[in-house]
Amino acid sequence: MTVDTLSNVSHLLASLGLEADNPGAFAGTWIPTHGERVVSLNPATGEPIAAVHMASVDDYERVAAVSLDAFREWQTWPAPKRGEVVRQLGEELRRHKAELGHLVSLEVGKITSEGLGEVQEMIDMADLAVGMSRQLYGLSMHSERPQHRMYEQWHPLGPIGVITAFNFPVAVWAWNAMVAAVCGDSVIWKPSHQAPLTALAVTRIADRVLKANNAPPIFNLAFGGRAGVGERMVADRRLPLISATGSVRMGREIGKVLADRLGRGLMELGGNNGILVTDDADLDLALRAVLFAAVGTAGQRCTTTRRLFLQKGIAAEMKRRLVDAYKSIRVGDPLEPGTLMGPLIDETAVTNMLKAIDTAQAEGGKVLAGGKRIDRPGFFVEPTLIEATVHMPITCEETFAPILYVFEFEDLDEAIRMHNSVPQGLSSAIFTLNMRSAERFLAATGSDCGIANVNIGTSGAEIGGAFGGEKETGGGREAGSDSWKIYMRRQTCTLNWGTSLPLAQGVEFKVGE
Ligand code: NAD
């Protein structure tokens, strides 16, 4: 089937301003693109939805030039006025929530409520950023010198490059773009080659809002792969910050280029998240949380639970309940009510999952549930539970699929050691009703992750807190708290309103004496 014959989605595409073939670069206006033609597939059927032509490096240059000009003007707008534009963008996204959510489900296979949730996250980010636009606070310090005043102020940084992964095709842009916009920056977005359509649709909406406000074109887009646009963008010295979300492999590649040009990087990379369940835990709560965190989004969240540590006293019962629950998970069309797990993103993801299961078995793991591809069109697999030990090297890797490794432990210190023994450090959780165990897990010697929860799973973070992880997860922080600071340039100012020139640290420098 060709994209042109796919009439069942043409109404949806038209309602979002999309066509069967679309240019993949926006520089204040859609520009013709000269790169490869990419057909976005529906992973639930393997059928095409629509095509997008990638930007070439020359096309990217046009986008970057426009974004730089837009930044020069936008940085002069007062931050609360910038916030007002972002408020209107949030309103416009509210109006289009149903269609956008549907497109997210079609393009990346999220179940309906998760597709809608992803758009809601963009709206929440807009609301948060509006508030931030009046709270870009700097500190004021007491100078050691008389009649001097010292303070810090925060200025816009420049055009920001935002590289996103397929699994949060629009929310991650919003985490960055909404905050960067109120900070006075322009944004160039390079979406994943596996999810260009949602990015195009969101860029159209954002552009309408900018034009209605006579604002410069701060939300631009250059769709391309890792080679070409991706690499050019990361090396572009006009972009002081590259925010990159994706695999650890990608982070390593980008990190080297940024280090060479001394650019700023905001890395949101892979996770290998664990949940500990102690003997005293509320097992009903733990079971529900593990299922959502391990199986939700078909295991394709950076915060997906991939490792489960069960204390010996409850291990047998939890495994039995998990196996029963895994067998009852409804896998299928993500847009059908009642489906809990949709497809993987593509054929490669299926192959990688099956390979990981083989490796786990070769290393001594035992499949307790699932383990196979589902025989139907699209990229469907069974959610898989594997009994494992920490000596299995595969359990230290992130396989972006619904595989949950289950371990047993005697005491909490041992569990924390096992939990922290992997190279990634994104999200973690403990299920316990014992206050001492909870605090032990949250202490400095407890979980080594950027996110640590008690009686809540590892995924589904709220935007109010800073989001990100340690170790190979890259150290970046996005969304709430004071994450806005990375999108700005800090300036320390000292002002002398007196008639003498005392030097700091008591240094004397008397000319002519
Ligand atoms: P990926 O690394 O294959 O690609 C991510 C993005 O980086 C894509 O846009 C890709 O084109 C681009 N890219 C890759 N190499 C590049 C290079 N050398 N230069 C410039 N751009 C480059 O990841 P994916 O398969 O799309 O997404 C899954 C991965 O993303 C998982 O590892 C997941 O954990 C991670 N992820 C992390 C977070 C987080 O916040 N920590 C959120 C979502 C996804």
Coordinates of N, CA, C and O in Angstrom, one line a residue, residues 236-339:
D236 N 27.5 22.5 15.1 CA 27.3 23.9 14.8 C 27.6 24.8 16.0 O 26.9 24.8 17.0
R237 N 28.6 25.6 15.8 CA 29.0 26.5 16.9 C 28.0 27.6 17.2 O 28.2 28.3 18.2
R238 N 27.1 27.8 16.3 CA 26.0 28.8 16.6 C 25.1 28.4 17.7 O 24.3 29.1 18.2
L239 N 25.1 27.1 17.9 CA 24.1 26.5 18.9 C 24.9 26.2 20.2 O 25.6 25.3 20.3
P240 N 24.7 27.1 21.2 CA 25.5 26.9 22.4 C 25.1 25.7 23.3 O 25.9 25.3 24.1
L241 N 23.9 25.2 23.1 CA 23.4 24.1 23.8 C 22.8 23.1 22.9 O 21.9 23.4 22.0
I242 N 23.2 21.8 23.0 CA 22.5 20.7 22.4 C 21.8 19.9 23.4 O 22.5 19.3 24.3
S243 N 20.5 19.8 23.4 CA 19.8 18.9 24.3 C 19.5 17.6 23.5 O 18.8 17.6 22.5
A244 N 20.0 16.5 23.9 CA 20.0 15.3 23.1 C 19.3 14.1 24.0 O 19.9 13.8 25.1
T245 N 18.3 13.6 23.5 CA 17.6 12.5 24.2 C 17.7 11.2 23.3 O 17.4 11.3 22.1
G246 N 18.2 10.1 23.8 CA 18.4 8.9 23.0 C 19.3 7.9 23.8 O 19.4 8.0 25.0
S247 N 19.9 7.0 23.0 CA 20.6 5.9 23.6 C 22.0 6.4 24.1 O 22.5 7.5 23.7
V248 N 22.6 5.6 24.9 CA 23.9 5.9 25.5 C 24.9 6.0 24.3 O 25.8 6.9 24.3
R249 N 24.8 5.1 23.3 CA 25.6 5.2 22.1 C 25.6 6.6 21.5 O 26.6 7.2 21.2
M250 N 24.4 7.1 21.3 CA 24.2 8.4 20.7 C 24.9 9.5 21.6 O 25.6 10.4 21.1
G251 N 24.7 9.4 22.9 CA 25.3 10.3 23.9 C 26.8 10.4 23.8 O 27.4 11.4 23.8
R252 N 27.4 9.2 23.6 CA 28.9 9.1 23.5 C 29.3 9.9 22.3 O 30.3 10.6 22.3
E253 N 28.6 9.6 21.2 CA 29.0 10.2 19.9 C 28.9 11.8 20.0 O 29.9 12.5 19.7
I254 N 27.8 12.2 20.5 CA 27.5 13.6 20.5 C 28.5 14.3 21.6 O 29.0 15.4 21.3
G255 N 28.6 13.6 22.7 CA 29.5 14.1 23.8 C 30.9 14.5 23.3 O 31.4 15.5 23.7
K256 N 31.4 13.6 22.4 CA 32.8 13.9 21.9 C 32.8 15.2 21.1 O 33.8 16.0 21.2
V257 N 31.8 15.3 20.2 CA 31.8 16.5 19.3 C 31.6 17.8 20.2 O 32.3 18.8 20.0
L258 N 30.7 17.7 21.2 CA 30.5 18.9 22.0 C 31.7 19.2 22.8 O 32.1 20.4 23.0
A259 N 32.4 18.2 23.3 CA 33.6 18.4 24.1 C 34.7 19.1 23.3 O 35.3 20.1 23.7
D260 N 34.8 18.7 22.0 CA 35.8 19.3 21.1 C 35.5 20.8 20.9 O 36.4 21.6 20.8
R261 N 34.2 21.2 20.8 CA 33.9 22.6 20.5 C 33.5 23.3 21.8 O 33.1 24.5 21.8
L262 N 33.6 22.6 22.9 CA 33.3 23.2 24.3 C 31.9 23.7 24.3 O 31.6 24.7 24.9
G263 N 31.0 23.0 23.6 CA 29.6 23.3 23.7 C 28.9 22.7 24.9 O 29.5 21.8 25.5
R264 N 27.7 23.2 25.2 CA 27.0 22.7 26.4 C 26.1 21.5 25.9 O 25.5 21.7 24.9
G265 N 26.1 20.5 26.7 CA 25.2 19.3 26.3 C 24.3 19.0 27.5 O 24.6 19.1 28.6
L266 N 23.0 18.7 27.1 CA 22.0 18.3 28.1 C 21.6 16.9 27.6 O 20.9 16.7 26.6
M267 N 22.2 15.9 28.3 CA 22.0 14.5 27.8 C 21.0 13.7 28.6 O 21.1 13.7 29.9
E268 N 20.0 13.2 27.9 CA 19.0 12.3 28.6 C 19.1 11.0 27.9 O 18.5 10.8 26.8
L269 N 19.8 10.1 28.5 CA 20.1 8.8 27.7 C 19.5 7.6 28.4 O 18.6 7.8 29.2
G270 N 19.9 6.4 28.0 CA 19.2 5.2 28.4 C 19.2 4.9 29.9 O 20.1 5.4 30.7
G271 N 18.3 4.1 30.3 CA 18.2 3.7 31.7 C 18.1 2.2 31.8 O 18.0 1.5 30.8
N272 N 18.3 1.7 33.0 CA 18.2 0.3 33.3 C 17.6 0.1 34.7 O 18.2 -0.3 35.6
N273 N 16.3 0.5 34.8 CA 15.7 0.9 36.0 C 15.3 -0.3 36.9 O 14.8 -1.3 36.3
G274 N 15.4 -0.2 38.2 CA 15.1 -1.3 39.1 C 14.1 -0.9 40.1 O 14.0 0.2 40.6
I275 N 13.3 -2.0 40.5 CA 12.4 -1.8 41.6 C 12.8 -2.9 42.7 O 13.0 -4.1 42.3
L276 N 12.8 -2.5 43.9 CA 13.1 -3.4 45.0 C 11.8 -3.6 45.7 O 11.0 -2.7 46.0
V277 N 11.4 -4.9 46.1 CA 10.2 -5.2 46.8 C 10.7 -6.0 48.1 O 11.2 -7.1 48.0
T278 N 10.4 -5.4 49.2 CA 10.8 -6.0 50.5 C 9.7 -6.9 51.0 O 8.6 -6.9 50.6
D279 N 10.1 -7.7 52.0 CA 9.1 -8.7 52.6 C 7.9 -8.0 53.2 O 6.8 -8.6 53.2
D280 N 8.0 -6.8 53.6 CA 6.9 -6.1 54.3 C 6.1 -5.3 53.3 O 5.2 -4.5 53.7
A281 N 6.4 -5.3 52.0 CA 5.7 -4.4 51.1 C 4.2 -4.8 50.9 O 3.8 -5.9 51.2
D282 N 3.5 -3.8 50.4 CA 2.1 -4.0 50.0 C 2.2 -4.6 48.6 O 2.4 -3.9 47.6
L283 N 2.0 -5.9 48.5 CA 2.2 -6.6 47.3 C 1.2 -6.3 46.2 O 1.6 -6.3 45.0
D284 N 0.0 -6.0 46.6 CA -1.0 -5.6 45.5 C -0.5 -4.3 44.8 O -0.6 -4.2 43.6
L285 N -0.1 -3.4 45.6 CA 0.4 -2.1 45.1 C 1.7 -2.3 44.2 O 1.8 -1.8 43.1
A286 N 2.6 -3.1 44.7 CA 3.8 -3.4 44.0 C 3.5 -4.1 42.7 O 4.1 -3.7 41.6
L287 N 2.6 -5.0 42.7 CA 2.3 -5.7 41.4 C 1.8 -4.8 40.4 O 2.2 -4.8 39.2
R288 N 0.8 -3.9 40.8 CA 0.2 -3.0 39.8 C 1.3 -2.1 39.2 O 1.3 -1.8 38.1
A289 N 2.1 -1.6 40.2 CA 3.2 -0.6 39.7 C 4.2 -1.3 38.8 O 4.6 -0.7 37.8
V290 N 4.6 -2.5 39.1 CA 5.6 -3.2 38.3 C 5.0 -3.4 36.9 O 5.7 -3.2 35.9
L291 N 3.7 -3.8 36.8 CA 3.1 -4.1 35.5 C 3.1 -2.9 34.6 O 3.5 -2.9 33.5
F292 N 2.7 -1.7 35.2 CA 2.6 -0.5 34.4 C 4.1 -0.1 34.0 O 4.3 0.2 32.8
A293 N 5.0 -0.2 34.9 CA 6.3 0.3 34.6 C 7.1 -0.6 33.7 O 8.0 -0.2 33.0
A294 N 6.8 -1.9 33.7 CA 7.6 -2.9 32.9 C 7.0 -3.1 31.5 O 7.6 -3.4 30.6
V295 N 5.6 -3.1 31.5 CA 4.9 -3.5 30.3 C 4.4 -2.2 29.5 O 4.2 -2.3 28.3
G296 N 4.0 -1.2 30.3 CA 3.5 0.0 29.7 C 4.4 0.5 28.5 O 5.6 0.3 28.6
T297 N 3.8 1.1 27.5 CA 4.6 1.6 26.3 C 5.4 0.5 25.7 O 6.5 0.8 25.1
A298 N 5.0 -0.7 25.9 CA 5.7 -1.9 25.4 C 7.2 -1.9 25.8 O 8.1 -2.3 25.0
G299 N 7.4 -1.4 27.0 CA 8.8 -1.4 27.5 C 9.7 -0.4 26.8 O 10.9 -0.5 26.9
Q300 N 9.1 0.5 26.2 CA 9.9 1.5 25.4 C 9.9 2.9 26.0 O 9.7 3.9 25.4
R301 N 10.1 2.9 27.3 CA 10.3 4.2 28.0 C 11.7 4.2 28.6 O 12.2 3.1 29.0
C302 N 12.3 5.3 28.6 CA 13.6 5.4 29.3 C 13.5 4.9 30.7 O 14.5 4.4 31.3
T303 N 12.4 5.1 31.3 CA 12.2 4.8 32.7 C 11.5 3.5 33.0 O 11.1 3.1 34.1
T304 N 11.3 2.7 31.9 CA 10.8 1.3 32.0 C 11.5 0.5 33.1 O 12.8 0.6 33.1
T305 N 10.8 -0.2 33.9 CA 11.4 -1.1 34.9 C 12.0 -2.3 34.1 O 11.2 -3.0 33.5
R306 N 13.3 -2.5 34.2 CA 13.9 -3.7 33.5 C 14.4 -4.7 34.5 O 14.8 -5.8 34.1
R307 N 14.6 -4.3 35.8 CA 15.1 -5.2 36.8 C 14.2 -5.2 38.0 O 13.9 -4.1 38.5
L308 N 13.8 -6.3 38.5 CA 13.0 -6.4 39.7 C 13.7 -7.2 40.8 O 14.1 -8.4 40.5
F309 N 13.9 -6.7 42.0 CA 14.6 -7.3 43.0 C 13.6 -7.7 44.1 O 13.0 -6.8 44.7
L310 N 13.4 -9.0 44.4 CA 12.4 -9.5 45.3 C 13.1 -10.1 46.5 O 14.0 -10.9 46.4
Q311 N 12.7 -9.6 47.7 CA 13.2 -10.2 48.9 C 12.7 -11.7 49.1 O 11.6 -12.0 48.7
K312 N 13.6 -12.5 49.6 CA 13.3 -14.0 49.6 C 12.0 -14.4 50.1 O 11.3 -15.3 49.6
G313 N 11.5 -13.7 51.2 CA 10.2 -14.1 51.8 C 9.0 -13.9 50.9 O 8.0 -14.6 51.1
I314 N 9.0 -13.0 50.0 CA 7.9 -12.8 49.1 C 8.1 -13.2 47.7 O 7.3 -13.0 46.8
A315 N 9.4 -13.6 47.4 CA 9.8 -13.8 46.0 C 8.9 -14.8 45.2 O 8.4 -14.6 44.1
A316 N 8.6 -16.0 45.9 CA 7.9 -17.0 45.2 C 6.4 -16.5 44.9 O 5.9 -16.7 43.8
E317 N 5.8 -15.9 45.9 CA 4.5 -15.4 45.7 C 4.4 -14.3 44.6 O 3.5 -14.3 43.7
M318 N 5.4 -13.4 44.7 CA 5.4 -12.3 43.6 C 5.6 -12.9 42.2 O 4.9 -12.4 41.3
K319 N 6.5 -13.8 42.1 CA 6.7 -14.4 40.8 C 5.5 -15.1 40.3 O 5.1 -14.9 39.1
R320 N 4.8 -15.8 41.1 CA 3.6 -16.5 40.7 C 2.5 -15.5 40.2 O 1.9 -15.6 39.2
R321 N 2.4 -14.4 41.0 CA 1.4 -13.4 40.6 C 1.8 -12.7 39.4 O 0.9 -12.3 38.5
L322 N 3.1 -12.4 39.2 CA 3.5 -11.8 38.0 C 3.3 -12.6 36.7 O 2.8 -12.1 35.7
V323 N 3.6 -13.9 36.9 CA 3.4 -14.8 35.7 C 1.9 -14.8 35.3 O 1.6 -14.7 34.1
D324 N 1.0 -14.9 36.3 CA -0.4 -14.9 36.0 C -0.8 -13.6 35.3 O -1.5 -13.5 34.3
A325 N -0.3 -12.5 35.8 CA -0.6 -11.1 35.3 C -0.1 -11.0 33.9 O -0.7 -10.5 33.0
Y326 N 1.2 -11.4 33.7 CA 1.8 -11.3 32.3 C 1.0 -12.1 31.3 O 0.8 -11.6 30.2
K327 N 0.4 -13.2 31.7 CA -0.4 -14.0 30.7 C -1.7 -13.3 30.4 O -2.3 -13.6 29.3
S328 N -2.1 -12.4 31.3 CA -3.4 -11.8 31.0 C -3.3 -10.4 30.4 O -4.3 -9.8 30.1
I329 N -2.1 -9.9 30.1 CA -1.9 -8.6 29.5 C -2.5 -8.6 28.1 O -2.1 -9.5 27.3
R330 N -3.4 -7.7 27.8 CA -3.9 -7.7 26.4 C -3.0 -6.9 25.5 O -2.8 -5.7 25.7
V331 N -2.4 -7.6 24.6 CA -1.5 -7.0 23.6 C -2.3 -6.9 22.3 O -3.0 -7.8 21.9
G332 N -2.2 -5.7 21.6 CA -2.9 -5.6 20.4 C -2.9 -4.1 19.9 O -2.1 -3.3 20.2
D333 N -3.9 -3.9 19.0 CA -4.1 -2.5 18.4 C -4.1 -1.5 19.5 O -5.0 -1.5 20.3
P334 N -3.1 -0.6 19.5 CA -3.1 0.4 20.6 C -4.3 1.3 20.7 O -4.6 1.9 21.7
L335 N -5.0 1.5 19.5 CA -6.1 2.4 19.5 C -7.4 1.7 20.0 O -8.5 2.3 20.1
E336 N -7.4 0.4 20.2 CA -8.6 -0.4 20.6 C -8.7 -0.3 22.2 O -7.7 -0.5 22.9
P337 N -9.9 0.0 22.6 CA -10.1 0.1 24.1 C -9.8 -1.2 24.7 O -10.1 -2.3 24.2
G338 N -9.1 -1.2 25.9 CA -8.8 -2.4 26.6 C -7.4 -2.9 26.3 O -6.9 -3.8 27.1
T339 N -6.8 -2.4 25.2 CA -5.4 -2.9 25.0 C -4.5 -2.2 26.0 O -4.5 -1.0 26.3

